[in-house]
Short mmCIF file of C-alpha atoms and ligand atoms in Angstrom, two decimals:
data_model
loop_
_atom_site.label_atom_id
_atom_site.label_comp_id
_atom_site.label_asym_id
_atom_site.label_seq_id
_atom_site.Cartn_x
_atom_site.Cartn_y
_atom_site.Cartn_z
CA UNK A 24 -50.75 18.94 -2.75
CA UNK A 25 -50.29 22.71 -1.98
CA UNK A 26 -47.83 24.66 -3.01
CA UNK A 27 -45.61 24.73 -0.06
CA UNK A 28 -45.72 20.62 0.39
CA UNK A 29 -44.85 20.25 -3.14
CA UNK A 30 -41.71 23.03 -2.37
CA UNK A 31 -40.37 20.74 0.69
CA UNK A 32 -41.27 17.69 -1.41
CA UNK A 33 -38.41 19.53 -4.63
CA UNK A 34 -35.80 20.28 -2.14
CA UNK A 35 -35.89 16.95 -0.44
CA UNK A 36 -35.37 15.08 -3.64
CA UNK A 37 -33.08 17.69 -4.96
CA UNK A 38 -31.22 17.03 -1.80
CA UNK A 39 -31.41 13.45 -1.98
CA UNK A 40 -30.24 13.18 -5.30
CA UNK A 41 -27.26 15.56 -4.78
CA UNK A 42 -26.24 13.08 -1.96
CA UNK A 43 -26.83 10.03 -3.92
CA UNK A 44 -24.43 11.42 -6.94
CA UNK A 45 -21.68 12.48 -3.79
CA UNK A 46 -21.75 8.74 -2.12
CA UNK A 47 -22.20 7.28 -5.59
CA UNK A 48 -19.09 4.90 -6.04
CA UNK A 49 -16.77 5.80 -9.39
CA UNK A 50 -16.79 3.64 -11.66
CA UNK A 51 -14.88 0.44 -10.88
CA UNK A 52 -11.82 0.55 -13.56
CA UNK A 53 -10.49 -1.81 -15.47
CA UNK A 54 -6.81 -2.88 -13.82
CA UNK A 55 -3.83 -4.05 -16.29
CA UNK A 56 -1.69 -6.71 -15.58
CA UNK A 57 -0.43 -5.42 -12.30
CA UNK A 58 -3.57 -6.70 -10.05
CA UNK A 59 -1.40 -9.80 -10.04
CA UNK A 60 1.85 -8.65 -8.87
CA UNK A 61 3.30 -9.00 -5.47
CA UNK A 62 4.10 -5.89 -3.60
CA UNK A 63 7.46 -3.98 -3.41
CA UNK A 64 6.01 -0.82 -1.42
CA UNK A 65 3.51 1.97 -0.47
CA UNK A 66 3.71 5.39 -0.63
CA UNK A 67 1.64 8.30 0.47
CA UNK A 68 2.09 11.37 -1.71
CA UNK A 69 0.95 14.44 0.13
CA UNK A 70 1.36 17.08 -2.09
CA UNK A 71 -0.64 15.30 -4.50
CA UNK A 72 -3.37 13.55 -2.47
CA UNK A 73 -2.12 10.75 -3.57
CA UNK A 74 -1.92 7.14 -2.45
CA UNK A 75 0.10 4.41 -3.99
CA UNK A 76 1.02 1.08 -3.69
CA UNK A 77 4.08 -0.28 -5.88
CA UNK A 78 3.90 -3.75 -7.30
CA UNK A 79 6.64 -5.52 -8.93
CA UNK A 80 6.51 -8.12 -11.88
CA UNK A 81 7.93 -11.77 -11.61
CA UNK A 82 11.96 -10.15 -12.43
CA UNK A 83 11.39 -7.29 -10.57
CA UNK A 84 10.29 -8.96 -6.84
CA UNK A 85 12.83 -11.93 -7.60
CA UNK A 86 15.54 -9.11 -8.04
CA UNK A 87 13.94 -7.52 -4.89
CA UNK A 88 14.53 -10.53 -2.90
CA UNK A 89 17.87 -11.38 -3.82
CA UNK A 90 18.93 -7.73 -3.46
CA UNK A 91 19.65 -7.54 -6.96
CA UNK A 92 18.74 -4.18 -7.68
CA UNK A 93 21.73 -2.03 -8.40
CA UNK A 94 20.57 -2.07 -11.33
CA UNK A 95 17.66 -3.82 -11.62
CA UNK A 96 17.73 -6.66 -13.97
CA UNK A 97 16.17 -6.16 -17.55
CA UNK A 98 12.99 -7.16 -17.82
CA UNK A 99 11.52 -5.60 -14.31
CA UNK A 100 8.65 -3.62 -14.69
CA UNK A 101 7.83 -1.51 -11.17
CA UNK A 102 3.86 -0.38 -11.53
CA UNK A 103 2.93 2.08 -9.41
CA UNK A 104 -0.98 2.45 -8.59
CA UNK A 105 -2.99 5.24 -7.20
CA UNK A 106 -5.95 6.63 -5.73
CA UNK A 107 -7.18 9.80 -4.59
CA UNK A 108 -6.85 9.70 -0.75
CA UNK A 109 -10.59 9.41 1.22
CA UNK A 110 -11.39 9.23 4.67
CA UNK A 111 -12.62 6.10 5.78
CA UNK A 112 -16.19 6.38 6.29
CA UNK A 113 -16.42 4.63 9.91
CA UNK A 114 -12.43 5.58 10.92
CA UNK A 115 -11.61 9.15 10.22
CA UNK A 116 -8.19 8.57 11.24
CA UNK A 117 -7.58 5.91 8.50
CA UNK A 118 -6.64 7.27 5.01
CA UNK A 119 -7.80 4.82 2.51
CA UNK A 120 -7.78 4.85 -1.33
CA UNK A 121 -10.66 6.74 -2.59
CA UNK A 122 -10.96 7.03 -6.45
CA UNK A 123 -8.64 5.38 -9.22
CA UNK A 124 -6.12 7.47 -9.89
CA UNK A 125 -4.33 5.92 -12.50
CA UNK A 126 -1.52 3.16 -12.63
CA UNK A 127 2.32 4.20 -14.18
CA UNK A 128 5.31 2.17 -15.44
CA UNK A 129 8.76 1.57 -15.36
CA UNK A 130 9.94 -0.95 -17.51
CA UNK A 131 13.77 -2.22 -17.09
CA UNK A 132 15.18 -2.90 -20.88
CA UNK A 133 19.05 -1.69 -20.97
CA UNK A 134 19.54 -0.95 -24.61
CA UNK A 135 16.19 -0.11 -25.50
CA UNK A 136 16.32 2.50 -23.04
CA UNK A 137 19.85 3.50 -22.66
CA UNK A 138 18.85 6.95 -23.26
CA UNK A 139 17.02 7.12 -20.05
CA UNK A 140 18.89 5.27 -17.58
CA UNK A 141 17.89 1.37 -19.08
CA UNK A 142 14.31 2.57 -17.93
CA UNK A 143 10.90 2.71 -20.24
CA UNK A 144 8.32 5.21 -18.77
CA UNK A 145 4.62 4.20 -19.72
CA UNK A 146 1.27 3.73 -17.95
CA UNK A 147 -1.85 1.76 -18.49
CA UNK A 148 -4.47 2.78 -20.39
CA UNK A 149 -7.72 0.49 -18.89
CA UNK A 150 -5.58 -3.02 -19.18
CA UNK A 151 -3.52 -1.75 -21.92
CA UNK A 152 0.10 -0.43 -21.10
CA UNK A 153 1.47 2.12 -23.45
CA UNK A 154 4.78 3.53 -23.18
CA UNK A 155 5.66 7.12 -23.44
CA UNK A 156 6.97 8.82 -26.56
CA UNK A 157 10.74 10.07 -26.11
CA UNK A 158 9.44 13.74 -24.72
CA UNK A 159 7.14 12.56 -21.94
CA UNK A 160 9.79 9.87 -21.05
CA UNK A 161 12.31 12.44 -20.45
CA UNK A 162 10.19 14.50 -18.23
CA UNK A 163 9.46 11.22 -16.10
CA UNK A 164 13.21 10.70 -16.31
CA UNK A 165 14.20 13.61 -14.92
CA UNK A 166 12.75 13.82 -11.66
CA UNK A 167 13.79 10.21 -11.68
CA UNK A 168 17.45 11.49 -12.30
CA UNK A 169 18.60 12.33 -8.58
CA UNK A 170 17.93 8.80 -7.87
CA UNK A 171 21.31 7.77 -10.24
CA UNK A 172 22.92 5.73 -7.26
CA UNK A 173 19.47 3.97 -6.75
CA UNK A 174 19.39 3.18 -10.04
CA UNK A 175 16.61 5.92 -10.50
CA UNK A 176 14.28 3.94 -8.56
CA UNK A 177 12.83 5.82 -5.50
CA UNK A 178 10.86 3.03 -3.85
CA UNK A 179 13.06 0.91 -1.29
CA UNK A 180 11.33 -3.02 -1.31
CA UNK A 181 10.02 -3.41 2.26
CA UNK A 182 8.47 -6.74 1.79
CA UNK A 183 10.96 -8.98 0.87
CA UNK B 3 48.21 16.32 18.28
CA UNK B 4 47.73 18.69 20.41
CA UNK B 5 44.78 18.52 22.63
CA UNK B 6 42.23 21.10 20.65
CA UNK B 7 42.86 18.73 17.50
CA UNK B 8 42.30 15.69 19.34
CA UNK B 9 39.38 17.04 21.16
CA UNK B 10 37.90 17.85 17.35
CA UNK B 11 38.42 14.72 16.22
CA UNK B 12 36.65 12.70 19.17
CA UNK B 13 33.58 15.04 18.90
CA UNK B 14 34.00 14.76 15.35
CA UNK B 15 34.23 10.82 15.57
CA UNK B 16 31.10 11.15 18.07
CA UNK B 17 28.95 13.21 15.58
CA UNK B 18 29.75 10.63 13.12
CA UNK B 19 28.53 7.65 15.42
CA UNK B 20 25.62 9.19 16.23
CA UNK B 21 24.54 9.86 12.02
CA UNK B 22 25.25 6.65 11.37
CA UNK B 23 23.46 5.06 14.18
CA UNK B 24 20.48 7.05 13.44
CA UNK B 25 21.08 5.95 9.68
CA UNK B 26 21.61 1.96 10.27
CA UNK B 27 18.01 0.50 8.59
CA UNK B 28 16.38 -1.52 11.52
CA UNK B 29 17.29 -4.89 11.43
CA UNK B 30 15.43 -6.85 8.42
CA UNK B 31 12.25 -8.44 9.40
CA UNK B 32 11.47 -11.87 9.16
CA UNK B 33 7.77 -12.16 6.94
CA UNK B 34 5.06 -14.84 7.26
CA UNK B 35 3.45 -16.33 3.96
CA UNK B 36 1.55 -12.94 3.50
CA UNK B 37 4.49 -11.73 1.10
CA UNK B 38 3.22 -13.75 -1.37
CA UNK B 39 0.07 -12.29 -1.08
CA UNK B 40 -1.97 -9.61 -3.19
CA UNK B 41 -3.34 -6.59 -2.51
CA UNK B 42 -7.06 -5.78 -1.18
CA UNK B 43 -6.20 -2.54 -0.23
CA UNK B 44 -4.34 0.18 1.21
CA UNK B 45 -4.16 2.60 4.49
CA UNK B 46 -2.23 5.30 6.41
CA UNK B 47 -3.64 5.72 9.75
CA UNK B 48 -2.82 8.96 10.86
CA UNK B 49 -3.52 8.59 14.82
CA UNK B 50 -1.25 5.86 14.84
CA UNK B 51 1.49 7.22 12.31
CA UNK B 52 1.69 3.67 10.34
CA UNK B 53 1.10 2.65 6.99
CA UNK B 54 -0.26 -0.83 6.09
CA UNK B 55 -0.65 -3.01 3.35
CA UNK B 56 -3.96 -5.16 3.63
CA UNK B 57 -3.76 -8.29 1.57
CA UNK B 58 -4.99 -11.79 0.89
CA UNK B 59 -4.30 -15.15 0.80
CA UNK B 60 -6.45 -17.08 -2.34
CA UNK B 61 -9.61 -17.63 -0.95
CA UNK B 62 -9.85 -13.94 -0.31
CA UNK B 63 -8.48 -12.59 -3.24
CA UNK B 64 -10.70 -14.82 -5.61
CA UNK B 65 -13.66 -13.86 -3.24
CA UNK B 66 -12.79 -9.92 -3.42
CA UNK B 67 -12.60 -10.33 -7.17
CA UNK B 68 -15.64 -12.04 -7.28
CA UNK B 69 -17.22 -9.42 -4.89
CA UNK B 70 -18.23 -12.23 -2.69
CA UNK B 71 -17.42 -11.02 0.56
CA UNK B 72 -20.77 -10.58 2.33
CA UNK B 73 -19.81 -12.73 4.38
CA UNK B 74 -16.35 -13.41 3.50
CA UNK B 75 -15.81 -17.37 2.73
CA UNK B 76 -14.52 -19.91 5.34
CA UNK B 77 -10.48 -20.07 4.42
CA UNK B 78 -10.28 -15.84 3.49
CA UNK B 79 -7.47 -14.93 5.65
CA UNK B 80 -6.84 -10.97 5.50
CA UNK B 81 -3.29 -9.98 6.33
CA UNK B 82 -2.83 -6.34 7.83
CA UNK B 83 1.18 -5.58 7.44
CA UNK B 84 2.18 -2.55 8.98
CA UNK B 85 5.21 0.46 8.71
CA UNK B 86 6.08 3.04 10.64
CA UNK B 87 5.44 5.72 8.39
CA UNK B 88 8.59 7.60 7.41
CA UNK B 89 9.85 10.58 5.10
CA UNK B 90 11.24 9.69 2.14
CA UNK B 91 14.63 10.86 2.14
CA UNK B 92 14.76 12.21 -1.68
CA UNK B 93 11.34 13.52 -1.32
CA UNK B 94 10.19 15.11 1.36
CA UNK B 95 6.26 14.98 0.03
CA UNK B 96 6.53 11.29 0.08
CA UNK B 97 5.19 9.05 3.37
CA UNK B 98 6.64 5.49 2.99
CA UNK B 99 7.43 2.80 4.94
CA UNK B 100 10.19 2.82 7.78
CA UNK B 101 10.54 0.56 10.68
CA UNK B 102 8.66 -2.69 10.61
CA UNK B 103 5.45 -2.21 13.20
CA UNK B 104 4.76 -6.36 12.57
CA UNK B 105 1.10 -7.70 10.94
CA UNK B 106 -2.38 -8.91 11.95
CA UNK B 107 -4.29 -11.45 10.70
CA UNK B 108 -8.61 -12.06 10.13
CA UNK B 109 -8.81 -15.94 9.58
CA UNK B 110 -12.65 -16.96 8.71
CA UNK B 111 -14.19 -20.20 10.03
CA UNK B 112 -17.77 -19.58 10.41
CA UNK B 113 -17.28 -22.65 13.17
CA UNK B 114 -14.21 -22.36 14.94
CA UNK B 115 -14.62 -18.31 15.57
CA UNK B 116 -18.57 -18.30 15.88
CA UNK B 117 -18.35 -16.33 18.86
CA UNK B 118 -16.07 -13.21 17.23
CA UNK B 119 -18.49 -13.05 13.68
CA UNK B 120 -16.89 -15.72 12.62
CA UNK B 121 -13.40 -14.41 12.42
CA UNK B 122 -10.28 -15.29 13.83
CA UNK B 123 -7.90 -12.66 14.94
CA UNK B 124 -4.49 -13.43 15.37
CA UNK B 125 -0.78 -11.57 14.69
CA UNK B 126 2.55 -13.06 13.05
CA UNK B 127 5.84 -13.70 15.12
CA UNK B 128 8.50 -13.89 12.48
CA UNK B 129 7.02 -16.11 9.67
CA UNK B 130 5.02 -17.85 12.30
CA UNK B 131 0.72 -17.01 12.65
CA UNK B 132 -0.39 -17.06 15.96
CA UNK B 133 -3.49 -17.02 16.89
CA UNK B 134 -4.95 -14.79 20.01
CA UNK B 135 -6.52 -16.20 22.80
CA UNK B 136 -10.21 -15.29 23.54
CA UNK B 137 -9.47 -12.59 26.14
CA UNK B 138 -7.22 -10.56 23.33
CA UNK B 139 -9.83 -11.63 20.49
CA UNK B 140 -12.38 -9.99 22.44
CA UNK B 141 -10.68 -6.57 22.32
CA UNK B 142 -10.03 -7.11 18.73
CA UNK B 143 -13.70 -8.06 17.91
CA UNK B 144 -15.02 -5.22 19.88
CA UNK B 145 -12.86 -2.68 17.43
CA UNK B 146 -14.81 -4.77 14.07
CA UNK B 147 -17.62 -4.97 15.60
CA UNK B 148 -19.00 -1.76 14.37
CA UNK B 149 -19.11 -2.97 10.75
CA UNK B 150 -21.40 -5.93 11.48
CA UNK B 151 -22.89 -4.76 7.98
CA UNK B 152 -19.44 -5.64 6.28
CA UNK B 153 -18.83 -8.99 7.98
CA UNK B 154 -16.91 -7.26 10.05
CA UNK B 155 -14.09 -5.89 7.81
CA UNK B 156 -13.06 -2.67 7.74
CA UNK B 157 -11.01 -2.33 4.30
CA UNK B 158 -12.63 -2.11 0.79
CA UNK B 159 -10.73 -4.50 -1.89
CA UNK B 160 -9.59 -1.83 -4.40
CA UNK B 161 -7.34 -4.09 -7.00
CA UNK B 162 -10.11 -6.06 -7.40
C1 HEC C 30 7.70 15.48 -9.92
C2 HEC C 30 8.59 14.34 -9.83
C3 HEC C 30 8.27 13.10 -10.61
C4 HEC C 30 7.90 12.98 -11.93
C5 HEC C 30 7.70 14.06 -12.97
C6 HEC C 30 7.72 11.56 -12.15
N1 HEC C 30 7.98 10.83 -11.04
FE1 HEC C 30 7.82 8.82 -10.82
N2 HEC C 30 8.19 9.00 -8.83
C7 HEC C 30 8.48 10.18 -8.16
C8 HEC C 30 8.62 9.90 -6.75
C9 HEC C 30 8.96 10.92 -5.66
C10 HEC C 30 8.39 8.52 -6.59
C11 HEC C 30 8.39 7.73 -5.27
C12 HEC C 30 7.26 8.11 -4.35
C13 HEC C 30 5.88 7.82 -4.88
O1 HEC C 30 5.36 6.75 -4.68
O2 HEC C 30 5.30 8.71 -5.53
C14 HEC C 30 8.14 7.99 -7.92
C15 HEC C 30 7.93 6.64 -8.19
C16 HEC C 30 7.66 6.12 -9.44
C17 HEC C 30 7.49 4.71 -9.72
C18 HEC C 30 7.72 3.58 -8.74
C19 HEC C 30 9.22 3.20 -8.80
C20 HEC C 30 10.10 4.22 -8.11
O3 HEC C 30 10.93 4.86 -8.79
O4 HEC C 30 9.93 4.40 -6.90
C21 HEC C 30 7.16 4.60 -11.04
C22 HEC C 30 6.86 3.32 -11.79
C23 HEC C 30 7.13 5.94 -11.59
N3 HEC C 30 7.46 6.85 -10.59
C24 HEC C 30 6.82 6.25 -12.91
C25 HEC C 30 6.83 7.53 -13.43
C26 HEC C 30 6.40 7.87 -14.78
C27 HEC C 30 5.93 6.87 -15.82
C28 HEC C 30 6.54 9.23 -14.91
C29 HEC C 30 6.23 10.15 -16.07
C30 HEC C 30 4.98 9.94 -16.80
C31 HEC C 30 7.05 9.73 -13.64
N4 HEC C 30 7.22 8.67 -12.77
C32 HEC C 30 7.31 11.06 -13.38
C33 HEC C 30 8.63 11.41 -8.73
C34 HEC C 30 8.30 11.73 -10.05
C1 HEC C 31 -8.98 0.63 17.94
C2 HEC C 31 -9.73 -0.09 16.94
C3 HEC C 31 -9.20 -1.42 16.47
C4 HEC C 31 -8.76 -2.48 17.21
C5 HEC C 31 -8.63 -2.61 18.72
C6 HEC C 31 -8.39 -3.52 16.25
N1 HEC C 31 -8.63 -3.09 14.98
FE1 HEC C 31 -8.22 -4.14 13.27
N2 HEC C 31 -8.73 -2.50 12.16
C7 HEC C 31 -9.21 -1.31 12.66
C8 HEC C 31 -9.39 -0.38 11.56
C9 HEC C 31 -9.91 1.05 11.67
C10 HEC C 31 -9.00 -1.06 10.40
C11 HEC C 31 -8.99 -0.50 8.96
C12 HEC C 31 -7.96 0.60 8.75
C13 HEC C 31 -6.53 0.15 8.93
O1 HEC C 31 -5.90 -0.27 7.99
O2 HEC C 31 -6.03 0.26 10.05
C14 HEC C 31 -8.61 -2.41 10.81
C15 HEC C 31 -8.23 -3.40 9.93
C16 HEC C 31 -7.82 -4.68 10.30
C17 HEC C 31 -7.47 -5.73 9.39
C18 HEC C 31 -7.63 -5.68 7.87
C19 HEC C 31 -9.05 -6.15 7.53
C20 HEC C 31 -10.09 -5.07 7.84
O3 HEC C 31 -10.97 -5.32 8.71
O4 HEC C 31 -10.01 -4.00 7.24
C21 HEC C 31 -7.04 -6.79 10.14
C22 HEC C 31 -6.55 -8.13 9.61
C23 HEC C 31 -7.15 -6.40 11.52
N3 HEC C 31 -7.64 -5.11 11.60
C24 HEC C 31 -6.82 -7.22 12.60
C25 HEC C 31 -6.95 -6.85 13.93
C26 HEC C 31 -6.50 -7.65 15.06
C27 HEC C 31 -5.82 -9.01 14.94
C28 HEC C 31 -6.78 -6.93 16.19
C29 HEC C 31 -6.50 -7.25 17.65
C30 HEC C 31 -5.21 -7.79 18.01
C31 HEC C 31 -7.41 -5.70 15.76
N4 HEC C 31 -7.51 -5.68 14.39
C32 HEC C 31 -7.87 -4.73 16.62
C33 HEC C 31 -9.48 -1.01 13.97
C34 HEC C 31 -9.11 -1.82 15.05
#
């Protein structure tokens, strides 16, 4: 092989693997209990690239049904999941979720958590959820705060 | 009164009509058995300005989870649930749903639907699936068509 061949022959498989690591799928994570919950919402965060569905545990989508959610009923947990937005491959109109983002908590427990409006703050760790210590729960709570007369929830149920 | 006072109040009273109008939520929809579905996936197509919830009935889900969907089995129903998208009124950074757009359905029977891949394509009226007739299938198959390679569906399962 002469030296220029072999040249083409290093930039093509340079290339190749470059664009093998880029389409390369991320690893698929491990989800917590939430994969089985019934939905309450989506979102679409812009600012943060950000797409989200929100999922409800047994209480939480029976309280959704019945309307029952001013205030929610101890025992809800509202998980909200995300992924980094993508463009889907063959519809480049369609934003679809692109890597795991990570998937958060609000758990409903009214004494527990009467600090911060009845609400635990917590995410999942692989299938693991672990709750916030009191100084990262009060920076959750307050950008949950203007949501008082919502109970602090922003996500409206749309499927119930 | 005198007349500039009552003419304040009526265009006050009409300013008021007119916020509260725009205000009223649209009436609540009626939802077919996909609400008791879970999630495949997610997506906010921009052309269209909606954002939909894909989900599935069992067979799907246990086939998505079992990353059996090439080809999807017979009984995998796909349910395509559909917003208007909206700005969230505490959070202007935040798409979510508003007005009901209605939701789609991909039944598989490799039999029945042999002529459209194997799918059935039909839409819910209320809590009611109805299935399209050939002519409207068509135009629905002809969208899918491009990902032949994915049995036909468009939407990765991501809680999978
Ligand atoms: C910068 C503001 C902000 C902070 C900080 C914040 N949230 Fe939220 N949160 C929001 C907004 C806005 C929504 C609704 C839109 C969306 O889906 O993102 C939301 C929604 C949620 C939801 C779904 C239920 C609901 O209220 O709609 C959960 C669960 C949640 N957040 C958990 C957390 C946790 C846990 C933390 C802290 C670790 C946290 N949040 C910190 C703004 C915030
Ligand atoms: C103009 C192109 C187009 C047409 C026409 C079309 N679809 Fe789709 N469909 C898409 C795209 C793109 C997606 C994936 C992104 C999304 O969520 O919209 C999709 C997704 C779906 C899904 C979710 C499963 C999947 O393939 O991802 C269902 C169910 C569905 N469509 C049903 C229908 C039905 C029923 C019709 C006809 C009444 C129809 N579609 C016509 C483009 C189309």
């Amino acid at each position: 092989m002469n030296k220029i061949s072999t040249a083409v022959l290093l930039l093509a498989t340079a290339a190749f693997a470059t664009a093998s690591r880029a389409e390369a799928p991320a690893a698929k994570p491990v989800h917590g209990e939430y994969k089985d919950w019934l939905t309450l919402s989506i979102s679409h965060r812009l600012e943060k690239q950000l797409m989200r569905t929100i999922l409800g545990n047994e209480v939480a989508i029976k309280a959704a049904r019945a309307g029952n959610t001013k205030p929610w009923p101890d025992g809800s947990i509202i998980a909200k999941v995300g992924w980094k937005e993508k463009t889907h491959p063959n519809w480049p109109q369609a934003v679809v979720p692109g890597e795991f983002a990570g998937a958060e908590a609000m758990i409903k427990d009214s004494k527990k958590y009467a600090e911060t409006g009845g609400w635990g703050f917590g995410h999942w760790e692989g299938n693991k959820l672990v709750m916030n210590d009191k100084e990262k729960s009060a920076t959750c709570f307050a950008c949950h705060a203007p949501m008082k007369d919502n109970d602090y929830v922003y996500t409206a149920p749309v499927l119930q």
